[in-house]
Amino acid sequence: MREHRQEPAEDAAISIRMLDIPASRAQDPRAQVYIVDHLKPGTTINRRVEVLNSSGESQEIDFYSGAASVENNAFTVPEGRTGNELSGWIRLKTATMVLDPGERRPVEVEIAVPKKASKGERYAAIWAQVTSAKERTGNVTQIHRVGIRVYLDIGPGGEPPTDFRIDGLAAEPGIGEFPVVTAQVTNTGQRALDMTGTLSLSKAAVRAGPFKVTNGVTILPGQSGQVRIEVNQALPAGTWDVQAKLASGIVERTATGRISLPVAAPMTVATSAGPSWLVYAVGGIALLVLVTLGGWYLVRRQRLA
């Protein structure tokens, strides 16, 4: 019996990215790296992803779709090729290909929603996988895979709103020498959130940051999650004004407050919510005009983040 091991995705030296997004989502950062859409029952859409072999050897790559879910504020995928309802709607028009070193090639993806599909958001992943045996240990098989998340909402009419609020900021000592600022976020919309953002600090004429969100959390509608931002820079002691700008896709919110450095113990930050706005309004029905995107995006197996 052969032993199978999931190895880190970067060891496979393959990467995958989106080639096409709807023109109506061209300003949405999430749609540039994931398949994010709202469809009516009975709708079929087509997208393209592109795979690159950046290794020095030819790679035989398998393509398939698999299940995903959001658990404990994390986009979660099972081991192996476990499927779910949404993955069953996805058809990859290429099952296997061989790429030479440095070669890249598109793969067509079709998502066909049944006419009787129920309302609600579903999650899946599209995988590119390389399987190889270690030369010195012939009884061990290495499995490397990189993937793209799929967020698909089904229902009549326009797309449900995406929205959230920042309930408060706090500060705590970090694992190392630098403190961590946390933001409690509640999903007040009807689509899952993927939180990104930055934190900036100021004290008189001194500025620090912006520091990026260090944990990518996914928050379901009606639920809350904690966003963490490490202040990975040595700063003078004293009281600092902080501003957290958080976003999920095109929706952005701001909160401000003050913290005292150094942080010796967890502390609550008195905050005020900044202006709330939609950076860009997405149309109700996704246009089928596609936009070609540049840049590579590598998604690790463990998190697809």
mmCIF file with all atom_site columns, N, CA, C and O in Angstrom, residues 79-113:
data_model
loop_
_atom_site.group_PDB
_atom_site.id
_atom_site.type_symbol
_atom_site.label_atom_id
_atom_site.label_alt_id
_atom_site.label_comp_id
_atom_site.label_asym_id
_atom_site.label_entity_id
_atom_site.label_seq_id
_atom_site.pdbx_PDB_ins_code
_atom_site.Cartn_x
_atom_site.Cartn_y
_atom_site.Cartn_z
_atom_site.occupancy
_atom_site.B_iso_or_equiv
_atom_site.pdbx_formal_charge
_atom_site.auth_seq_id
_atom_site.auth_comp_id
_atom_site.auth_asym_id
_atom_site.auth_atom_id
_atom_site.pdbx_PDB_model_num
ATOM 1   N N  . GLU A 1 79  ? -9.491  17.064 2.570   1.00 0.00 ? 79  GLU A N  1
ATOM 2   C CA . GLU A 1 79  ? -8.449  16.335 1.856   1.00 0.00 ? 79  GLU A CA 1
ATOM 3   C C  . GLU A 1 79  ? -9.073  15.555 0.707   1.00 0.00 ? 79  GLU A C  1
ATOM 4   O O  . GLU A 1 79  ? -10.252 15.221 0.715   1.00 0.00 ? 79  GLU A O  1
ATOM 5   N N  . GLY A 1 80  ? -8.255  15.255 -0.276  1.00 0.00 ? 80  GLY A N  1
ATOM 6   C CA . GLY A 1 80  ? -8.728  14.417 -1.374  1.00 0.00 ? 80  GLY A CA 1
ATOM 7   C C  . GLY A 1 80  ? -9.693  15.139 -2.290  1.00 0.00 ? 80  GLY A C  1
ATOM 8   O O  . GLY A 1 80  ? -9.694  16.365 -2.391  1.00 0.00 ? 80  GLY A O  1
ATOM 9   N N  . ARG A 1 81  ? -10.530 14.367 -2.952  1.00 0.00 ? 81  ARG A N  1
ATOM 10  C CA . ARG A 1 81  ? -11.428 14.902 -3.978  1.00 0.00 ? 81  ARG A CA 1
ATOM 11  C C  . ARG A 1 81  ? -12.888 14.869 -3.544  1.00 0.00 ? 81  ARG A C  1
ATOM 12  O O  . ARG A 1 81  ? -13.790 14.664 -4.357  1.00 0.00 ? 81  ARG A O  1
ATOM 13  N N  . THR A 1 82  ? -13.138 15.071 -2.272  1.00 0.00 ? 82  THR A N  1
ATOM 14  C CA . THR A 1 82  ? -14.505 15.127 -1.771  1.00 0.00 ? 82  THR A CA 1
ATOM 15  C C  . THR A 1 82  ? -15.276 16.226 -2.486  1.00 0.00 ? 82  THR A C  1
ATOM 16  O O  . THR A 1 82  ? -14.786 17.331 -2.676  1.00 0.00 ? 82  THR A O  1
ATOM 17  N N  . GLY A 1 83  ? -16.505 15.920 -2.893  1.00 0.00 ? 83  GLY A N  1
ATOM 18  C CA . GLY A 1 83  ? -17.327 16.882 -3.608  1.00 0.00 ? 83  GLY A CA 1
ATOM 19  C C  . GLY A 1 83  ? -18.488 17.380 -2.775  1.00 0.00 ? 83  GLY A C  1
ATOM 20  O O  . GLY A 1 83  ? -18.762 16.894 -1.678  1.00 0.00 ? 83  GLY A O  1
ATOM 21  N N  . ASN A 1 84  ? -19.186 18.372 -3.309  1.00 0.00 ? 84  ASN A N  1
ATOM 22  C CA . ASN A 1 84  ? -20.431 18.851 -2.720  1.00 0.00 ? 84  ASN A CA 1
ATOM 23  C C  . ASN A 1 84  ? -21.357 19.275 -3.854  1.00 0.00 ? 84  ASN A C  1
ATOM 24  O O  . ASN A 1 84  ? -21.068 19.034 -5.035  1.00 0.00 ? 84  ASN A O  1
ATOM 25  N N  . GLU A 1 85  ? -22.455 19.912 -3.526  1.00 0.00 ? 85  GLU A N  1
ATOM 26  C CA . GLU A 1 85  ? -23.435 20.276 -4.549  1.00 0.00 ? 85  GLU A CA 1
ATOM 27  C C  . GLU A 1 85  ? -22.823 21.188 -5.605  1.00 0.00 ? 85  GLU A C  1
ATOM 28  O O  . GLU A 1 85  ? -22.975 20.965 -6.815  1.00 0.00 ? 85  GLU A O  1
ATOM 29  N N  . LEU A 1 86  ? -22.119 22.238 -5.166  1.00 0.00 ? 86  LEU A N  1
ATOM 30  C CA . LEU A 1 86  ? -21.559 23.184 -6.122  1.00 0.00 ? 86  LEU A CA 1
ATOM 31  C C  . LEU A 1 86  ? -20.472 22.546 -6.977  1.00 0.00 ? 86  LEU A C  1
ATOM 32  O O  . LEU A 1 86  ? -20.428 22.770 -8.201  1.00 0.00 ? 86  LEU A O  1
ATOM 33  N N  . SER A 1 87  ? -19.600 21.757 -6.392  1.00 0.00 ? 87  SER A N  1
ATOM 34  C CA . SER A 1 87  ? -18.543 21.132 -7.200  1.00 0.00 ? 87  SER A CA 1
ATOM 35  C C  . SER A 1 87  ? -19.133 20.223 -8.269  1.00 0.00 ? 87  SER A C  1
ATOM 36  O O  . SER A 1 87  ? -18.539 20.029 -9.330  1.00 0.00 ? 87  SER A O  1
ATOM 37  N N  . GLY A 1 88  ? -20.339 19.687 -8.002  1.00 0.00 ? 88  GLY A N  1
ATOM 38  C CA . GLY A 1 88  ? -21.006 18.859 -8.989  1.00 0.00 ? 88  GLY A CA 1
ATOM 39  C C  . GLY A 1 88  ? -21.551 19.658 -10.167 1.00 0.00 ? 88  GLY A C  1
ATOM 40  O O  . GLY A 1 88  ? -21.844 19.089 -11.220 1.00 0.00 ? 88  GLY A O  1
ATOM 41  N N  . TRP A 1 89  ? -21.698 20.975 -9.991  1.00 0.00 ? 89  TRP A N  1
ATOM 42  C CA . TRP A 1 89  ? -22.148 21.831 -11.080 1.00 0.00 ? 89  TRP A CA 1
ATOM 43  C C  . TRP A 1 89  ? -20.987 22.328 -11.949 1.00 0.00 ? 89  TRP A C  1
ATOM 44  O O  . TRP A 1 89  ? -21.214 22.936 -12.990 1.00 0.00 ? 89  TRP A O  1
ATOM 45  N N  . ILE A 1 90  ? -19.774 22.091 -11.504 1.00 0.00 ? 90  ILE A N  1
ATOM 46  C CA . ILE A 1 90  ? -18.589 22.627 -12.179 1.00 0.00 ? 90  ILE A CA 1
ATOM 47  C C  . ILE A 1 90  ? -18.004 21.568 -13.104 1.00 0.00 ? 90  ILE A C  1
ATOM 48  O O  . ILE A 1 90  ? -17.785 20.422 -12.691 1.00 0.00 ? 90  ILE A O  1
ATOM 49  N N  . ARG A 1 91  ? -17.733 21.962 -14.343 1.00 0.00 ? 91  ARG A N  1
ATOM 50  C CA . ARG A 1 91  ? -17.088 21.057 -15.291 1.00 0.00 ? 91  ARG A CA 1
ATOM 51  C C  . ARG A 1 91  ? -15.840 21.725 -15.849 1.00 0.00 ? 91  ARG A C  1
ATOM 52  O O  . ARG A 1 91  ? -15.911 22.831 -16.395 1.00 0.00 ? 91  ARG A O  1
ATOM 53  N N  . LEU A 1 92  ? -14.706 21.063 -15.665 1.00 0.00 ? 92  LEU A N  1
ATOM 54  C CA . LEU A 1 92  ? -13.442 21.534 -16.226 1.00 0.00 ? 92  LEU A CA 1
ATOM 55  C C  . LEU A 1 92  ? -13.248 20.850 -17.568 1.00 0.00 ? 92  LEU A C  1
ATOM 56  O O  . LEU A 1 92  ? -13.222 19.624 -17.648 1.00 0.00 ? 92  LEU A O  1
ATOM 57  N N  . LYS A 1 93  ? -13.114 21.633 -18.620 1.00 0.00 ? 93  LYS A N  1
ATOM 58  C CA . LYS A 1 93  ? -13.075 21.066 -19.967 1.00 0.00 ? 93  LYS A CA 1
ATOM 59  C C  . LYS A 1 93  ? -11.737 20.412 -20.291 1.00 0.00 ? 93  LYS A C  1
ATOM 60  O O  . LYS A 1 93  ? -11.587 19.792 -21.345 1.00 0.00 ? 93  LYS A O  1
ATOM 61  N N  . THR A 1 94  ? -10.767 20.542 -19.389 1.00 0.00 ? 94  THR A N  1
ATOM 62  C CA . THR A 1 94  ? -9.502  19.825 -19.492 1.00 0.00 ? 94  THR A CA 1
ATOM 63  C C  . THR A 1 94  ? -9.302  19.046 -18.206 1.00 0.00 ? 94  THR A C  1
ATOM 64  O O  . THR A 1 94  ? -9.314  19.626 -17.121 1.00 0.00 ? 94  THR A O  1
ATOM 65  N N  . ALA A 1 95  ? -9.142  17.748 -18.308 1.00 0.00 ? 95  ALA A N  1
ATOM 66  C CA . ALA A 1 95  ? -8.959  16.917 -17.118 1.00 0.00 ? 95  ALA A CA 1
ATOM 67  C C  . ALA A 1 95  ? -7.489  16.773 -16.754 1.00 0.00 ? 95  ALA A C  1
ATOM 68  O O  . ALA A 1 95  ? -7.132  16.738 -15.569 1.00 0.00 ? 95  ALA A O  1
ATOM 69  N N  . THR A 1 96  ? -6.632  16.679 -17.755 1.00 0.00 ? 96  THR A N  1
ATOM 70  C CA . THR A 1 96  ? -5.202  16.472 -17.534 1.00 0.00 ? 96  THR A CA 1
ATOM 71  C C  . THR A 1 96  ? -4.420  17.149 -18.662 1.00 0.00 ? 96  THR A C  1
ATOM 72  O O  . THR A 1 96  ? -4.871  17.169 -19.806 1.00 0.00 ? 96  THR A O  1
ATOM 73  N N  . MET A 1 97  ? -3.261  17.707 -18.313 1.00 0.00 ? 97  MET A N  1
ATOM 74  C CA . MET A 1 97  ? -2.367  18.243 -19.332 1.00 0.00 ? 97  MET A CA 1
ATOM 75  C C  . MET A 1 97  ? -0.930  18.124 -18.852 1.00 0.00 ? 97  MET A C  1
ATOM 76  O O  . MET A 1 97  ? -0.672  18.013 -17.645 1.00 0.00 ? 97  MET A O  1
ATOM 77  N N  . VAL A 1 98  ? -0.015  18.129 -19.790 1.00 0.00 ? 98  VAL A N  1
ATOM 78  C CA . VAL A 1 98  ? 1.416   18.136 -19.482 1.00 0.00 ? 98  VAL A CA 1
ATOM 79  C C  . VAL A 1 98  ? 1.982   19.484 -19.898 1.00 0.00 ? 98  VAL A C  1
ATOM 80  O O  . VAL A 1 98  ? 1.814   19.904 -21.052 1.00 0.00 ? 98  VAL A O  1
ATOM 81  N N  . LEU A 1 99  ? 2.629   20.170 -18.956 1.00 0.00 ? 99  LEU A N  1
ATOM 82  C CA . LEU A 1 99  ? 3.234   21.463 -19.227 1.00 0.00 ? 99  LEU A CA 1
ATOM 83  C C  . LEU A 1 99  ? 4.752   21.347 -19.164 1.00 0.00 ? 99  LEU A C  1
ATOM 84  O O  . LEU A 1 99  ? 5.303   20.781 -18.212 1.00 0.00 ? 99  LEU A O  1
ATOM 85  N N  . ASP A 1 100 ? 5.419   21.877 -20.166 1.00 0.00 ? 100 ASP A N  1
ATOM 86  C CA . ASP A 1 100 ? 6.870   21.940 -20.157 1.00 0.00 ? 100 ASP A CA 1
ATOM 87  C C  . ASP A 1 100 ? 7.326   23.026 -19.190 1.00 0.00 ? 100 ASP A C  1
ATOM 88  O O  . ASP A 1 100 ? 6.532   23.889 -18.782 1.00 0.00 ? 100 ASP A O  1
ATOM 89  N N  . PRO A 1 101 ? 8.602   23.033 -18.812 1.00 0.00 ? 101 PRO A N  1
ATOM 90  C CA . PRO A 1 101 ? 9.104   24.082 -17.925 1.00 0.00 ? 101 PRO A CA 1
ATOM 91  C C  . PRO A 1 101 ? 8.824   25.472 -18.492 1.00 0.00 ? 101 PRO A C  1
ATOM 92  O O  . PRO A 1 101 ? 9.096   25.750 -19.662 1.00 0.00 ? 101 PRO A O  1
ATOM 93  N N  . GLY A 1 102 ? 8.238   26.338 -17.673 1.00 0.00 ? 102 GLY A N  1
ATOM 94  C CA . GLY A 1 102 ? 7.928   27.696 -18.087 1.00 0.00 ? 102 GLY A CA 1
ATOM 95  C C  . GLY A 1 102 ? 6.676   27.849 -18.918 1.00 0.00 ? 102 GLY A C  1
ATOM 96  O O  . GLY A 1 102 ? 6.278   28.971 -19.252 1.00 0.00 ? 102 GLY A O  1
ATOM 97  N N  . GLU A 1 103 ? 5.998   26.754 -19.242 1.00 0.00 ? 103 GLU A N  1
ATOM 98  C CA . GLU A 1 103 ? 4.808   26.821 -20.085 1.00 0.00 ? 103 GLU A CA 1
ATOM 99  C C  . GLU A 1 103 ? 3.576   27.150 -19.257 1.00 0.00 ? 103 GLU A C  1
ATOM 100 O O  . GLU A 1 103 ? 3.444   26.739 -18.110 1.00 0.00 ? 103 GLU A O  1
ATOM 101 N N  . ARG A 1 104 ? 2.681   27.901 -19.854 1.00 0.00 ? 104 ARG A N  1
ATOM 102 C CA . ARG A 1 104 ? 1.398   28.223 -19.237 1.00 0.00 ? 104 ARG A CA 1
ATOM 103 C C  . ARG A 1 104 ? 0.280   27.963 -20.233 1.00 0.00 ? 104 ARG A C  1
ATOM 104 O O  . ARG A 1 104 ? 0.473   28.084 -21.445 1.00 0.00 ? 104 ARG A O  1
ATOM 105 N N  . ARG A 1 105 ? -0.892  27.607 -19.711 1.00 0.00 ? 105 ARG A N  1
ATOM 106 C CA . ARG A 1 105 ? -1.978  27.261 -20.612 1.00 0.00 ? 105 ARG A CA 1
ATOM 107 C C  . ARG A 1 105 ? -3.316  27.505 -19.924 1.00 0.00 ? 105 ARG A C  1
ATOM 108 O O  . ARG A 1 105 ? -3.455  27.260 -18.722 1.00 0.00 ? 105 ARG A O  1
ATOM 109 N N  . PRO A 1 106 ? -4.330  27.979 -20.664 1.00 0.00 ? 106 PRO A N  1
ATOM 110 C CA . PRO A 1 106 ? -5.639  28.213 -20.055 1.00 0.00 ? 106 PRO A CA 1
ATOM 111 C C  . PRO A 1 106 ? -6.445  26.920 -19.919 1.00 0.00 ? 106 PRO A C  1
ATOM 112 O O  . PRO A 1 106 ? -6.244  25.966 -20.669 1.00 0.00 ? 106 PRO A O  1
ATOM 113 N N  . VAL A 1 107 ? -7.349  26.926 -18.952 1.00 0.00 ? 107 VAL A N  1
ATOM 114 C CA . VAL A 1 107 ? -8.293  25.831 -18.743 1.00 0.00 ? 107 VAL A CA 1
ATOM 115 C C  . VAL A 1 107 ? -9.683  26.439 -18.642 1.00 0.00 ? 107 VAL A C  1
ATOM 116 O O  . VAL A 1 107 ? -9.907  27.364 -17.851 1.00 0.00 ? 107 VAL A O  1
ATOM 117 N N  . GLU A 1 108 ? -10.617 25.935 -19.435 1.00 0.00 ? 108 GLU A N  1
ATOM 118 C CA . GLU A 1 108 ? -11.981 26.451 -19.423 1.00 0.00 ? 108 GLU A CA 1
ATOM 119 C C  . GLU A 1 108 ? -12.793 25.798 -18.304 1.00 0.00 ? 108 GLU A C  1
ATOM 120 O O  . GLU A 1 108 ? -12.707 24.596 -18.079 1.00 0.00 ? 108 GLU A O  1
ATOM 121 N N  . VAL A 1 109 ? -13.571 26.652 -17.630 1.00 0.00 ? 109 VAL A N  1
ATOM 122 C CA . VAL A 1 109 ? -14.412 26.209 -16.517 1.00 0.00 ? 109 VAL A CA 1
ATOM 123 C C  . VAL A 1 109 ? -15.861 26.546 -16.840 1.00 0.00 ? 109 VAL A C  1
ATOM 124 O O  . VAL A 1 109 ? -16.175 27.680 -17.192 1.00 0.00 ? 109 VAL A O  1
ATOM 125 N N  . GLU A 1 110 ? -16.735 25.559 -16.729 1.00 0.00 ? 110 GLU A N  1
ATOM 126 C CA . GLU A 1 110 ? -18.166 25.779 -16.931 1.00 0.00 ? 110 GLU A CA 1
ATOM 127 C C  . GLU A 1 110 ? -18.903 25.496 -15.629 1.00 0.00 ? 110 GLU A C  1
ATOM 128 O O  . GLU A 1 110 ? -18.656 24.489 -14.973 1.00 0.00 ? 110 GLU A O  1
ATOM 129 N N  . ILE A 1 111 ? -19.781 26.407 -15.245 1.00 0.00 ? 111 ILE A N  1
ATOM 130 C CA . ILE A 1 111 ? -20.628 26.203 -14.068 1.00 0.00 ? 111 ILE A CA 1
ATOM 131 C C  . ILE A 1 111 ? -22.071 26.265 -14.532 1.00 0.00 ? 111 ILE A C  1
ATOM 132 O O  . ILE A 1 111 ? -22.544 27.303 -15.007 1.00 0.00 ? 111 ILE A O  1
ATOM 133 N N  . ALA A 1 112 ? -22.777 25.143 -14.425 1.00 0.00 ? 112 ALA A N  1
ATOM 134 C CA . ALA A 1 112 ? -24.165 25.030 -14.874 1.00 0.00 ? 112 ALA A CA 1
ATOM 135 C C  . ALA A 1 112 ? -25.071 24.839 -13.656 1.00 0.00 ? 112 ALA A C  1
ATOM 136 O O  . ALA A 1 112 ? -25.032 23.794 -13.002 1.00 0.00 ? 112 ALA A O  1
ATOM 137 N N  . VAL A 1 113 ? -25.884 25.838 -13.362 1.00 0.00 ? 113 VAL A N  1
ATOM 138 C CA . VAL A 1 113 ? -26.769 25.794 -12.198 1.00 0.00 ? 113 VAL A CA 1
ATOM 139 C C  . VAL A 1 113 ? -28.085 25.143 -12.602 1.00 0.00 ? 113 VAL A C  1
ATOM 140 O O  . VAL A 1 113 ? -28.735 25.594 -13.559 1.00 0.00 ? 113 VAL A O  1
#
